[in-house]
Tab-separated table of C-alpha atoms in Angstrom:
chain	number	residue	atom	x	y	z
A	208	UNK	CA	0.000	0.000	0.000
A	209	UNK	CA	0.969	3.591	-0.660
A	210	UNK	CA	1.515	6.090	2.184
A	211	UNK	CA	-0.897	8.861	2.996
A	212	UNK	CA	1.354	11.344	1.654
A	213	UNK	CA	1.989	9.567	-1.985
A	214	UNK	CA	-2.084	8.867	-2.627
A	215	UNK	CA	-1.994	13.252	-1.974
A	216	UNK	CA	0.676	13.391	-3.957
A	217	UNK	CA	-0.682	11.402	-6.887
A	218	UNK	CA	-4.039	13.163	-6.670
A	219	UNK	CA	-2.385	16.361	-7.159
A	220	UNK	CA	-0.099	15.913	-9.996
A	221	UNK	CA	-2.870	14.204	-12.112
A	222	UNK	CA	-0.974	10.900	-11.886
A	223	UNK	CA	-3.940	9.048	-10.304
A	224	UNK	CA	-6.170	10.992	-13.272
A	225	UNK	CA	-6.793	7.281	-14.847
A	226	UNK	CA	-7.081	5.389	-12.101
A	227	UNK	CA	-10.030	7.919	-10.889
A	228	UNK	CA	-12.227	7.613	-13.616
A	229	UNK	CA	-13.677	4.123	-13.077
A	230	UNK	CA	-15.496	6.393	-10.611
A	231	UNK	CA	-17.507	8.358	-13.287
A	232	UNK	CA	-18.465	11.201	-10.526
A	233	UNK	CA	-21.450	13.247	-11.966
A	234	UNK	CA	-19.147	16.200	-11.474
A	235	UNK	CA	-16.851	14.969	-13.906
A	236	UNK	CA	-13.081	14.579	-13.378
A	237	UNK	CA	-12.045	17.485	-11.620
A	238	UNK	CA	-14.383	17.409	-9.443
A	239	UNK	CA	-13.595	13.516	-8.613
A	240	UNK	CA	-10.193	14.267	-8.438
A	241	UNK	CA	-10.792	17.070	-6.059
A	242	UNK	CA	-12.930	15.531	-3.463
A	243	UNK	CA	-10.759	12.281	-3.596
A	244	UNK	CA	-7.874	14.861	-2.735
A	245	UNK	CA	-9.959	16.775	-0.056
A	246	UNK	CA	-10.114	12.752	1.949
A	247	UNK	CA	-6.570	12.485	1.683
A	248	UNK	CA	-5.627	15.788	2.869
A	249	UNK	CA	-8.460	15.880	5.361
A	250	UNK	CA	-7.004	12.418	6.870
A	251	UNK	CA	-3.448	13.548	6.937
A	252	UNK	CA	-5.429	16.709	8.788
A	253	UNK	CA	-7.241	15.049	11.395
A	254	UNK	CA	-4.940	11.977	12.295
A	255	UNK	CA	-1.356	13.072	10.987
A	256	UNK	CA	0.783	10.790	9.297
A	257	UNK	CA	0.120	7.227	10.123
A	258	UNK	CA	2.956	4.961	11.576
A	259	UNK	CA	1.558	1.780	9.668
A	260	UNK	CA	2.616	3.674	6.479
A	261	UNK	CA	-0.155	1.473	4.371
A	262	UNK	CA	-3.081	4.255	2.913
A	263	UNK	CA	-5.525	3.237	0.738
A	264	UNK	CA	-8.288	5.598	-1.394
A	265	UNK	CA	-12.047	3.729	-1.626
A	266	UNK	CA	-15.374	4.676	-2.726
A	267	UNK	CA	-18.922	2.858	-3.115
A	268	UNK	CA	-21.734	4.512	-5.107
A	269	UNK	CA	-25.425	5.303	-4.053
A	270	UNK	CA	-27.874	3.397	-5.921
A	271	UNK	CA	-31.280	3.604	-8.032
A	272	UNK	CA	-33.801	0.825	-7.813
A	273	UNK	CA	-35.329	0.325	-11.353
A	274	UNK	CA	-37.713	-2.577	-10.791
A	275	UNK	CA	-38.849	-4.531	-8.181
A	276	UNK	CA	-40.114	-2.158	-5.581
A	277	UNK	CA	-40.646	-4.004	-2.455
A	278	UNK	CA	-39.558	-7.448	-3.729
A	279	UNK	CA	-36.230	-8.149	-1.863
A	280	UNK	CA	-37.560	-8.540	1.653
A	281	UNK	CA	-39.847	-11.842	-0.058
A	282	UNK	CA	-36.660	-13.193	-1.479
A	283	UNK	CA	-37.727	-11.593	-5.128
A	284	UNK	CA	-35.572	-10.006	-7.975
A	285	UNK	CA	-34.709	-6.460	-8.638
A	286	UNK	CA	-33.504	-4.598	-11.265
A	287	UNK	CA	-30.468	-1.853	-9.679
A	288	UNK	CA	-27.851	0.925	-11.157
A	289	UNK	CA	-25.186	1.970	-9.230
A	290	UNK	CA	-25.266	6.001	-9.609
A	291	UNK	CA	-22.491	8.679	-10.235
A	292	UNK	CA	-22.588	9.747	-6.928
A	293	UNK	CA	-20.499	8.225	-4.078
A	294	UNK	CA	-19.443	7.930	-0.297
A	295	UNK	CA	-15.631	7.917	-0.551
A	296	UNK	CA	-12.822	8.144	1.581
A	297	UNK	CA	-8.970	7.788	2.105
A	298	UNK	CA	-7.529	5.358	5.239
A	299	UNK	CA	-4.432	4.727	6.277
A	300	UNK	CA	-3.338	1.792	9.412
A	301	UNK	CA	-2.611	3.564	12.148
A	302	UNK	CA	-1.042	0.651	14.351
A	303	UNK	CA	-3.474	0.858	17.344
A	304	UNK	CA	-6.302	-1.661	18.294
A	305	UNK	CA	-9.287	0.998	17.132
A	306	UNK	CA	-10.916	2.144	14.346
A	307	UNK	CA	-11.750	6.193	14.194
A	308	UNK	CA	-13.484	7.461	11.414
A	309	UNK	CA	-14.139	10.847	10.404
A	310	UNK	CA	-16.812	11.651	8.772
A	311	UNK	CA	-17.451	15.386	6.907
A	312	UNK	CA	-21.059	16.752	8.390
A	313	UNK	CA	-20.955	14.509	11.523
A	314	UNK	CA	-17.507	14.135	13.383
A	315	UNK	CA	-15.870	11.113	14.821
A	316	UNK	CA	-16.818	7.818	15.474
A	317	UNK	CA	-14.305	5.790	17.514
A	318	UNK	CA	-14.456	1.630	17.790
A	319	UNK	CA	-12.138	-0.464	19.824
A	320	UNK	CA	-10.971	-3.466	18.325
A	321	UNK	CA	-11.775	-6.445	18.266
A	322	UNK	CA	-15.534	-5.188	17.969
A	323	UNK	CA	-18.103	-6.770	20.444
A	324	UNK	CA	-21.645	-7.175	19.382
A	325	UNK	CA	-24.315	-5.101	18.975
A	326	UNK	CA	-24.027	-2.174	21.408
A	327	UNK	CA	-27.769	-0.719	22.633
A	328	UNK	CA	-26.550	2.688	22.749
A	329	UNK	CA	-25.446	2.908	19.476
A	330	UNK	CA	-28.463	1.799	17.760
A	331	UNK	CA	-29.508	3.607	14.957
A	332	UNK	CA	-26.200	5.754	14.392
A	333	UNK	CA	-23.320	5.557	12.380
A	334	UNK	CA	-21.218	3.532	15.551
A	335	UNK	CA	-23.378	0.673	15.008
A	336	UNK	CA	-22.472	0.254	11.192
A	337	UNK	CA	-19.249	0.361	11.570
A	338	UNK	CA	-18.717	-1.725	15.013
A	339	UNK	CA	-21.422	-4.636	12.902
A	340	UNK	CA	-18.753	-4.530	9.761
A	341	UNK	CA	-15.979	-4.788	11.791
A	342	UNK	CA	-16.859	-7.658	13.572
A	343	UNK	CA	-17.470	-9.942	10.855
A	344	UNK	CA	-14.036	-8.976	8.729
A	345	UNK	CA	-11.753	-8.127	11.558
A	346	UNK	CA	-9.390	-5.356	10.344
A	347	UNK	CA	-6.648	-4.330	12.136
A	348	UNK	CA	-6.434	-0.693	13.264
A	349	UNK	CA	-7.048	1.955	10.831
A	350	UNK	CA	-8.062	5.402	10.288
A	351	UNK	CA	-10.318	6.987	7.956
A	352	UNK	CA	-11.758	10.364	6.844
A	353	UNK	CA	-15.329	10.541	4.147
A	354	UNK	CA	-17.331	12.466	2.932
A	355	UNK	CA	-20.110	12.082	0.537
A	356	UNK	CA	-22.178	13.360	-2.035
A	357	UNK	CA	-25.199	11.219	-1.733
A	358	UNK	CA	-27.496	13.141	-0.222
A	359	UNK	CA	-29.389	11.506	2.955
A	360	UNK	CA	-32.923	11.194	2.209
A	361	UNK	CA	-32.703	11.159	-1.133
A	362	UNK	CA	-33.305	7.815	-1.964
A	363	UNK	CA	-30.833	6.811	-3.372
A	364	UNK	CA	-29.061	4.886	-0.333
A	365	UNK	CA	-26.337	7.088	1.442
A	366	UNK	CA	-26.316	4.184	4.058
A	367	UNK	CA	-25.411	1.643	1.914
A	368	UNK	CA	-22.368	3.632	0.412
A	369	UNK	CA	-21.135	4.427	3.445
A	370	UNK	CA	-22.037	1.320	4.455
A	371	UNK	CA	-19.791	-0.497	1.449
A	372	UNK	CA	-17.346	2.235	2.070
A	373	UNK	CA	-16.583	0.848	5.441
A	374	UNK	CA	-16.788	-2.601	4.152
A	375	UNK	CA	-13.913	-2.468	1.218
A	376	UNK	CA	-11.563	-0.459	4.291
A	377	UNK	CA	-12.094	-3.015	6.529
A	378	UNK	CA	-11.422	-5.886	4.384
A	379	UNK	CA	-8.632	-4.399	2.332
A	380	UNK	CA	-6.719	-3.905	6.356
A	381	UNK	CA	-7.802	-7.735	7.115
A	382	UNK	CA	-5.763	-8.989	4.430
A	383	UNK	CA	-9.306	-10.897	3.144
A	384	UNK	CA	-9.835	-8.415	0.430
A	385	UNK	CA	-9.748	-10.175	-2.608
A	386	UNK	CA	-11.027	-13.148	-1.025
A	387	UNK	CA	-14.306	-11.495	-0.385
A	388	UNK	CA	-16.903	-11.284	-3.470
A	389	UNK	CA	-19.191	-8.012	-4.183
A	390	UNK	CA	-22.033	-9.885	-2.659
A	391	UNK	CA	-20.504	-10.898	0.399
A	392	UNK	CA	-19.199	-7.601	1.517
A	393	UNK	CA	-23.083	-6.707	0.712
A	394	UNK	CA	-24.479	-9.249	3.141
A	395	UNK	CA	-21.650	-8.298	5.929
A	396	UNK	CA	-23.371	-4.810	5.502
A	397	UNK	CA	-27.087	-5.710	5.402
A	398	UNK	CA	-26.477	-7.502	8.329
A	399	UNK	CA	-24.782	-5.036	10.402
A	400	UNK	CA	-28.134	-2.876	9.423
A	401	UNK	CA	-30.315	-5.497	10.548
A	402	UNK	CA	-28.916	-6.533	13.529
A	403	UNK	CA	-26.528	-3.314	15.183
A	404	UNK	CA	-28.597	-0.627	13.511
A	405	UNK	CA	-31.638	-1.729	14.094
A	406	UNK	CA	-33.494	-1.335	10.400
A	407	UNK	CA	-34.833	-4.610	9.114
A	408	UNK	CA	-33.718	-3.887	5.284
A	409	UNK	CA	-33.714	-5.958	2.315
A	410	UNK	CA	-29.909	-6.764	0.563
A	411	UNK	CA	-31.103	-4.679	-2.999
A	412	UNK	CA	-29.452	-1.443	-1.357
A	413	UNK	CA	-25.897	-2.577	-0.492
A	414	UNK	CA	-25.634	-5.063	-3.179
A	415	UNK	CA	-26.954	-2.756	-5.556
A	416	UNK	CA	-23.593	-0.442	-4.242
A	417	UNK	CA	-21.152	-3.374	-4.089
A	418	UNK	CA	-21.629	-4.959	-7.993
A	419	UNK	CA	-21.922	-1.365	-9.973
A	420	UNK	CA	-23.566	-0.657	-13.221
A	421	UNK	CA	-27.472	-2.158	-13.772
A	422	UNK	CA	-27.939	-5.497	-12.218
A	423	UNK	CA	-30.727	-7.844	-12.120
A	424	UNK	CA	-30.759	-9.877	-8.937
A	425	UNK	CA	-32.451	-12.921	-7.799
A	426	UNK	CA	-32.764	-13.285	-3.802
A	427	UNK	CA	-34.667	-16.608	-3.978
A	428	UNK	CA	-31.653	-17.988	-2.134
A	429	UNK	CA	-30.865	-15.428	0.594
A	430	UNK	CA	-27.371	-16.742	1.506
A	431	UNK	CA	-26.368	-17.213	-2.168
A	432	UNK	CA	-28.337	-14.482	-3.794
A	433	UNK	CA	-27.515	-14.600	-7.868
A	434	UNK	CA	-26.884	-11.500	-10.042
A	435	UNK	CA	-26.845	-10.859	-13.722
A	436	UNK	CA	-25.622	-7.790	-15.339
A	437	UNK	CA	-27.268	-5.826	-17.819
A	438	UNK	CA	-25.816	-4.289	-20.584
A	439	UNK	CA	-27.969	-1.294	-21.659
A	440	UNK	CA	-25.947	1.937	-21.930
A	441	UNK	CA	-28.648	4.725	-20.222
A	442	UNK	CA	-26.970	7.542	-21.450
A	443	UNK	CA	-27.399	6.925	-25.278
A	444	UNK	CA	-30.929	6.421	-24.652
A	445	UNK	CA	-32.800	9.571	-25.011
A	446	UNK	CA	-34.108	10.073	-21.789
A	447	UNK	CA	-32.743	11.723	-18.733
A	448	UNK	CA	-33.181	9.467	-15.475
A	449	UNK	CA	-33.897	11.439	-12.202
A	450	UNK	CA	-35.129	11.407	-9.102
A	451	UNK	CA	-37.317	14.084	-7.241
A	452	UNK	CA	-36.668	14.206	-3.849
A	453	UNK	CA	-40.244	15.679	-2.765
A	454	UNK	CA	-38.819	16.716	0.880
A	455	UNK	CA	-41.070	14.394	3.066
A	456	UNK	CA	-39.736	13.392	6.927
A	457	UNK	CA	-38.686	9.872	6.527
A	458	UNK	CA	-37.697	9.553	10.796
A	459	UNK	CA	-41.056	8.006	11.674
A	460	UNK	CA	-41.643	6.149	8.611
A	461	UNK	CA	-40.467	2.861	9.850
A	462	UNK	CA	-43.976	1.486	11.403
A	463	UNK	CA	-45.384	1.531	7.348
A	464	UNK	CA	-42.593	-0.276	6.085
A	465	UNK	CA	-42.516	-2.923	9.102
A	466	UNK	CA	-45.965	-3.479	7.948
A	467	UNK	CA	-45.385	-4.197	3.987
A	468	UNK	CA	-43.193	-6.951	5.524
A	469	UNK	CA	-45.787	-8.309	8.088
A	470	UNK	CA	-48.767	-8.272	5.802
A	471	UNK	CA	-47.014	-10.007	3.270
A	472	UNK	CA	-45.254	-12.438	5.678
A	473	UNK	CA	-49.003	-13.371	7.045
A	474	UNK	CA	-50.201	-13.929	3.556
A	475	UNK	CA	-46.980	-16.489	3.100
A	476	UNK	CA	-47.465	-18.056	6.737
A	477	UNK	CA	-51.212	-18.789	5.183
A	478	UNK	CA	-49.690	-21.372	2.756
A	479	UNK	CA	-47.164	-22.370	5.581
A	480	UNK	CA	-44.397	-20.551	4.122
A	481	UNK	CA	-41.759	-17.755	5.516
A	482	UNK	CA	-42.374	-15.640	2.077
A	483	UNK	CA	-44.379	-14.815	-0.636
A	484	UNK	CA	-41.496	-16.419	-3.205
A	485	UNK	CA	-42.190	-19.370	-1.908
A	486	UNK	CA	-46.054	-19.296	-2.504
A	487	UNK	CA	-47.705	-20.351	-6.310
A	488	UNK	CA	-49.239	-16.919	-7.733
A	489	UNK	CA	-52.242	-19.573	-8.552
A	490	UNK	CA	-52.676	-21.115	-4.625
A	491	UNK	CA	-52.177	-17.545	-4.009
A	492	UNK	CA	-55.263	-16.210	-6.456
A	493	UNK	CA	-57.904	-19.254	-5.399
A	494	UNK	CA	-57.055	-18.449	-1.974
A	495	UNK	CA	-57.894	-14.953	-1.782
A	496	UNK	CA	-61.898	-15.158	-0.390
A	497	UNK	CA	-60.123	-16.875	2.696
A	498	UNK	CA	-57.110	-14.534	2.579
A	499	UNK	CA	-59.742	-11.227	3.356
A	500	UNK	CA	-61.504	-12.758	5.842
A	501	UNK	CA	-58.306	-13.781	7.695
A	502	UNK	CA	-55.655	-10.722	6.404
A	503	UNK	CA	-57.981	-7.775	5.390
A	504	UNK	CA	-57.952	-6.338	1.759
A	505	UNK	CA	-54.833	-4.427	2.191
A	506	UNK	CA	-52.685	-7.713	2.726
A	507	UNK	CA	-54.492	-9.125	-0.345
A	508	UNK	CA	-53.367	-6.182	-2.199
A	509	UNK	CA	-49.647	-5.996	-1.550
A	510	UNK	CA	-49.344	-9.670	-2.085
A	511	UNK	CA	-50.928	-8.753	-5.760
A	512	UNK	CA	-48.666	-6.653	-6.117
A	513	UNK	CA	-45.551	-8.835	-5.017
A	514	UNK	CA	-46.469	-11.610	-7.483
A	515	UNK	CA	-46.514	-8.866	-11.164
A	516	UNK	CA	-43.777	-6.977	-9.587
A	517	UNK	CA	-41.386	-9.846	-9.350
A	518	UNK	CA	-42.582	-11.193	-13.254
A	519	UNK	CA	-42.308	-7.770	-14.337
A	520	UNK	CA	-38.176	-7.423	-13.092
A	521	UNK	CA	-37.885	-9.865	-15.690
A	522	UNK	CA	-39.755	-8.554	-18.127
A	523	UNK	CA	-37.790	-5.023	-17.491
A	524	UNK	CA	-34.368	-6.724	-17.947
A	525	UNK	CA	-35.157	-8.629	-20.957
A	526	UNK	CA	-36.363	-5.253	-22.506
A	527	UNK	CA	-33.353	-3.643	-21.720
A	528	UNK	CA	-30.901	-6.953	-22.648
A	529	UNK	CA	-32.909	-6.492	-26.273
A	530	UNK	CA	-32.661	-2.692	-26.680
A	531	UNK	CA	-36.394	-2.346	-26.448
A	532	UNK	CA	-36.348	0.606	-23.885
A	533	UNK	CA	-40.035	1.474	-24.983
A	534	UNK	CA	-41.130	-1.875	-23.220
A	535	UNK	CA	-39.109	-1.474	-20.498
A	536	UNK	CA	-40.693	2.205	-20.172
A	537	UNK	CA	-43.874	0.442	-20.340
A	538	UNK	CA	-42.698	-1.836	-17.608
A	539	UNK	CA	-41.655	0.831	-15.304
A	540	UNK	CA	-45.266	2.315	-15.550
A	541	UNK	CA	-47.053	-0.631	-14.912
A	542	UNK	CA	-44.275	-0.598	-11.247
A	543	UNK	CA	-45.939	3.127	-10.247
A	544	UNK	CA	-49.652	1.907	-10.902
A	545	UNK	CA	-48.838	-1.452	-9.053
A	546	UNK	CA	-47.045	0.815	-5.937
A	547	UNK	CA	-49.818	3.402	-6.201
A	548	UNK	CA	-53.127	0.900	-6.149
A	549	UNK	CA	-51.793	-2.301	-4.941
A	550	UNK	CA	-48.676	-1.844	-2.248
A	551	UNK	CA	-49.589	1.312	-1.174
A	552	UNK	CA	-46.574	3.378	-0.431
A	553	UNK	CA	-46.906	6.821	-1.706
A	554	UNK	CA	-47.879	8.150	1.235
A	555	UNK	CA	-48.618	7.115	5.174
A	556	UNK	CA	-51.843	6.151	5.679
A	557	UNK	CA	-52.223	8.152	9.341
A	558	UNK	CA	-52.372	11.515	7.355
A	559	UNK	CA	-54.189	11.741	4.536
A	560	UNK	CA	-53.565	15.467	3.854
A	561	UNK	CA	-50.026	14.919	3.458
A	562	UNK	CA	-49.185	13.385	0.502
A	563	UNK	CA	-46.519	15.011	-1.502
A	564	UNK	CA	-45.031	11.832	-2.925
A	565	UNK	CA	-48.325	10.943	-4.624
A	566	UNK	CA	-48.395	14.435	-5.829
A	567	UNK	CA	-44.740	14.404	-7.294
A	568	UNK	CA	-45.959	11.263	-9.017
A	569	UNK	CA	-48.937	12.886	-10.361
A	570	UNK	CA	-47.362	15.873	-11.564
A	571	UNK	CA	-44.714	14.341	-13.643
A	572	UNK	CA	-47.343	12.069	-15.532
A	573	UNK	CA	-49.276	15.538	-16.263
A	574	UNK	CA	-45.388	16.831	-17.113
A	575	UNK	CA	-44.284	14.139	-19.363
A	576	UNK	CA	-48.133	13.392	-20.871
A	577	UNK	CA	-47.204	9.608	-22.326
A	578	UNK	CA	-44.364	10.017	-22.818
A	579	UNK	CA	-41.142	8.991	-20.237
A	580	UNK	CA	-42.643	6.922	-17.107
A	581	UNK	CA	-42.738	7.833	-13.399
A	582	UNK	CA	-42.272	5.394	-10.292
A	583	UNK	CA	-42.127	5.261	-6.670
A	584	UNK	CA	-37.995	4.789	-5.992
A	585	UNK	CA	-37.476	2.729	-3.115
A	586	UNK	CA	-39.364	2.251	0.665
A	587	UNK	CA	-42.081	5.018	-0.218
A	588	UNK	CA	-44.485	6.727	1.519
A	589	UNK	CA	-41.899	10.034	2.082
A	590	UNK	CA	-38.629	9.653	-0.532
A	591	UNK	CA	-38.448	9.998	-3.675
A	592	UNK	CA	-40.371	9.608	-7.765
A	593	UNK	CA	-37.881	7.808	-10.296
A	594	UNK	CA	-38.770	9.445	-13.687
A	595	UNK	CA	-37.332	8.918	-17.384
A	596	UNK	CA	-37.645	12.333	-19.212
A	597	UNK	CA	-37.491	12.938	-22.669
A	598	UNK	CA	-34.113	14.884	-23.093
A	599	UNK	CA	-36.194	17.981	-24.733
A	600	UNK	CA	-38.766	18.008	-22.024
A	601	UNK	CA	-36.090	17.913	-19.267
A	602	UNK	CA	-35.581	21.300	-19.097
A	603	UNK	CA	-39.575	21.875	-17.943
A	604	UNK	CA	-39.839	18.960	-16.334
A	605	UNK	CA	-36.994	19.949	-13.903
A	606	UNK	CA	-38.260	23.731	-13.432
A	607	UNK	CA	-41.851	22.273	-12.612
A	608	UNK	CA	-40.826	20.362	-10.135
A	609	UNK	CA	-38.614	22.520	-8.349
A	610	UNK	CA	-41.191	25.221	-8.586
A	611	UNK	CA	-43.306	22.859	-5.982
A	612	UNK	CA	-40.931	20.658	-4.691
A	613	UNK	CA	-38.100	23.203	-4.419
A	614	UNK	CA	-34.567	24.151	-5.468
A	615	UNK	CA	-32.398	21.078	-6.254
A	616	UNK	CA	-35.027	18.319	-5.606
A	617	UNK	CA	-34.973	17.108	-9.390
A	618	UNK	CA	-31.405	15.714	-9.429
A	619	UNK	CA	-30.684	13.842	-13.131
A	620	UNK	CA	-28.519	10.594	-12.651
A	621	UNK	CA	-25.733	8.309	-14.527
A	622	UNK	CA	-25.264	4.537	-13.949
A	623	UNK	CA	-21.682	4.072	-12.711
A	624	UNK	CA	-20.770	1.085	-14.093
A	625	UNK	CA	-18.184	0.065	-11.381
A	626	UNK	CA	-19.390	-1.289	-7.583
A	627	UNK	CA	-17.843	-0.708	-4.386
A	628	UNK	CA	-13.403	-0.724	-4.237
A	629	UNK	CA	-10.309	0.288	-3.436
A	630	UNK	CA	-8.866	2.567	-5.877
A	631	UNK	CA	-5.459	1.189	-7.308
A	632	UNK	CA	-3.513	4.147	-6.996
C-alpha cells in the first residue's frame, strides 16, 4: 500500500487521473479528483501521518432501484444501477487496536478493536455500522476520513455507500480483500443494518452499491443471492433518469414499512411458508376469499402486487438486454400503478392530507403526458419519484418540479458502471 502522503501526492499531480475515472463522478473529473484529494488531505489533517505507512483511497456509489419495488424482503428479484454519486474516503493503518473514522457533516466515530456485538446505545447511528462490519471482517487498526455526495434522504441509499465504504476499508486492512466477493461484503453490511442498527432492510441497497452498473438480482436464495448484469448503456438512450426528492420526513416512517413486511409475511405463513417467493401466484389467487376474511384487503393487495412486480423485473431486464427501452418504459409504468393501487406506499396512511409523494408522481405524468414513465424509488411513503424524461422536455420537467418541490429536488442521474473498491492508486 501507498503512504498517505503519496495517494496526496498522486491526486495532485494528475498521476492518479486514470485510475479515478472508473469512478464516473457526476461532477466529472475534476471534481472527482478534487474531493478524492480533499479525503486524503483531510485524513493527513485530522490523524497526521500514520505509523503503519499502508493508505488506501475507496469509494462505493449510491444506488437507483429500477424494478422490483418491495420485492427483496420476499426473497424476489430487482432490477439496480449503481449512480455517479459516491461515499468515498482515504484510510491509512494507524497501528493501534481501534478504528476512528471521520466523517465530513458529523464528526468522529471511535471503535475499539476487536468489535463486540451489537451495542444498545449505538443503535440507529453511524457507531453501530461500523462496530457490525468490523466484527465480521476483523481489520486491524485503521483510520479513515469521508465524505459524501449522496445526499441523505434522497433515496438513493447514502447508508449503503457508506455502508460499502466501510466494508472495502475493513477488508482491504484484514488482508481478506480479494477473497471477499461483491455480494458478500453486501451481506456483511445488510447484516450489520439489521442486527446493530436496528433497520430490518432488504440486501437490494448494499448489493446494488457493491456490484456497480445495472444489475438484475435474484434473492430466492438469501445466503447465495444470484446476479446478472445488464448491458444497456442509459446515457445513449434519449431520456434523462432522475429522481425528485419531494422533501417528506422519513424519521417516523419505519412502522409503514414494518408493515409491507408483516402483511405479506401473514399472507406467506397462510400457505405455511416464511415468504411470498415461496407461494404459487395460482394457490395464491384461489385463496384470496379466505385470505380477506383472515388478512384484510390491504394484505391481499400488496401480495398482488408482489407476485406482477417480481414477473415484471424480468420482463424489465429482458427489454433492456434487447434494446427495447419502450417496453421497459412500459414496464416501469405498470411498477408506479402497481405501488400506487396495490402496495400502497406513496404516502402514510395516518395523514391523509399529506401526501406530496403521490403528488410528485402525479405531476410528472401531467409533465411528461405519455411520454417517459414515473415510479415510486425505493421504501415510499416520504422519498423519492424515479422518472425517465425525454431529453427535450427535461428542461420543464426539472423547473416544474422545483417550482413545488423546491430548489435542487430534481437531481438527473448516470449509472456508474463500477461497484464498491479500493482505488489502485
Amino acid at each position: 500500500m501507498p503512504s498517505l502522503g503519496e495517494i496526496a501526492a498522486a491526486l495532485s499531480s494528475g498521476e492518479a487521473d486514470a485510475a479515478l475515472g472508473a469512478l464516473r463522478g457526476e461532477g466529472g473529473a475534476e471534481r472527482t479528483r478534487s474531493r478524492a484529494l480533499r479525503a486524503a488531505e483531510g485524513c493527513l489533517g485530522v490523524f497526521g501521518r500514520s505509523p503503519g505507512d499502508g493508505a488506501l483511497l475507496a469509494s462505493a456509489p449510491g444506488r437507483a432501484e429500477l424494478g422490483g419495488n418491495h420485492t427483496d424482503h420476499q426473497r424476489g428479484r430487482v432490477l439496480c444501477a449503481a449512480v455517479g454519486l459516491d461515499a468515498l474516503g482515504c484510510a491509512a493503518r494507524n497501528g493501534l487496536d481501534r478504528v476512528r473514522v471521520y466523517s465530513e457533516g458529523f464528526g468522529l466515530t471511535e471503535l475499539a478493536l476487536p468489535a463486540a456485538g451489537p451495542d444498545e446505545k449505538e443503535r440507529g447511528g453511524s457507531a453501530a455500522l461500523i462496530r457490525g462490519i468490523a466484527s465480521a471482517l476483523r481489520p486491524e487498526g485503521f483510520d479513515a476520513y469521508v465524505l459524501s455526495d449522496v445526499p441523505p434522504g434522497s433515496g438513493l441509499s447514502s447508508s449503503a455507500a457508506f455502508e460499502l465504504l466501510i466494508a472495502v476499508m475493513c477488508a482491504a486492512f484484514s488482508g481478506d480483500g480479494d477473497a471477499l466477493g461483491a455480494l458478500r461484503l453486501a451481506s456483511v453490511c445488510q447484516r450489520a443494518e439489521n442486527e446493530y442498527f436496528g433497520k430490518p432492510c432488504g440486501l437490494l441497497d448494499q448489493a446494488a452499491s457493491a456490484l456497480g452498473g445495472v444489475q438484475e438480482i435474484d434473492f430466492a436464495d438469501p445466503a447465495r443471492p444470484s446476479a446478472s448484469g445488464v448491458g444497456f448503456d442509459f446515457g445513449r438512450c434519449g431520456h434523462r433518469m432522475c429522481v425528485v426528492n419531494c422533501g417528506a420526513p422519513h424519521g417516523d416512517l419505519t412502522a409503514d414499512y414494518v408493515a409491507i413486511t408483516a402483511e405479506c409475511r401473514a399472507v406467506a405463513g397462510h400457505f405455511g411458508a416464511e415468504v411470498l417467493r415461496e407461494v404459487d401466484s395460482r394457490d395464491f389467487l384461489a385463496e384470496i376469499p379466505a385470505l380477506r376474511r383472515a388478512l384484510g384487503d390491504r394484505a391481499v393487495l400488496r401480495a398482488m402486487h408482489f407476485f406482477a412486480e417480481n414477473e415484471r423485473v424480468v420482463r424489465e431486464a429482458t427489454a433492456l438486454r434487447r434494446g427495447d427501452f419502450g417496453e421497459f418504459l412500459r414496464c416501469v409504468d405498470e411498477s408506479g400503478r402497481s405501488s400506487a393501487e396495490l402496495l400502497q406506499n406513496l404516502w402514510p396512511g395516518r395523514d391523509a392530507g399529506e401526501q406530496p409523494l403521490m403528488l410528485a408522481v402525479a405531476l410528472a405524468r401531467d409533465i411528461l403526458a405519455g411520454s417517459g414513465a414515473c415510479r415510486v424509488h425505493g421504501g415510499g411513503f416520504g422519498g423519492t419519484a424515479l422518472a425517465f424524461v425525454p431529453e427535450g422536455l427535461y428542461g420543464e420537467f426539472s423547473a416544474r418540479m422545483e417550482a413545488v418541490f423546491g430548489p435542487g429536488s430534481c437531481r438527473a442521474l448516470s449509472v456508474r458502471p463500477s461497484g464498491a473498491a479500493v482505488i489502485d492508486i
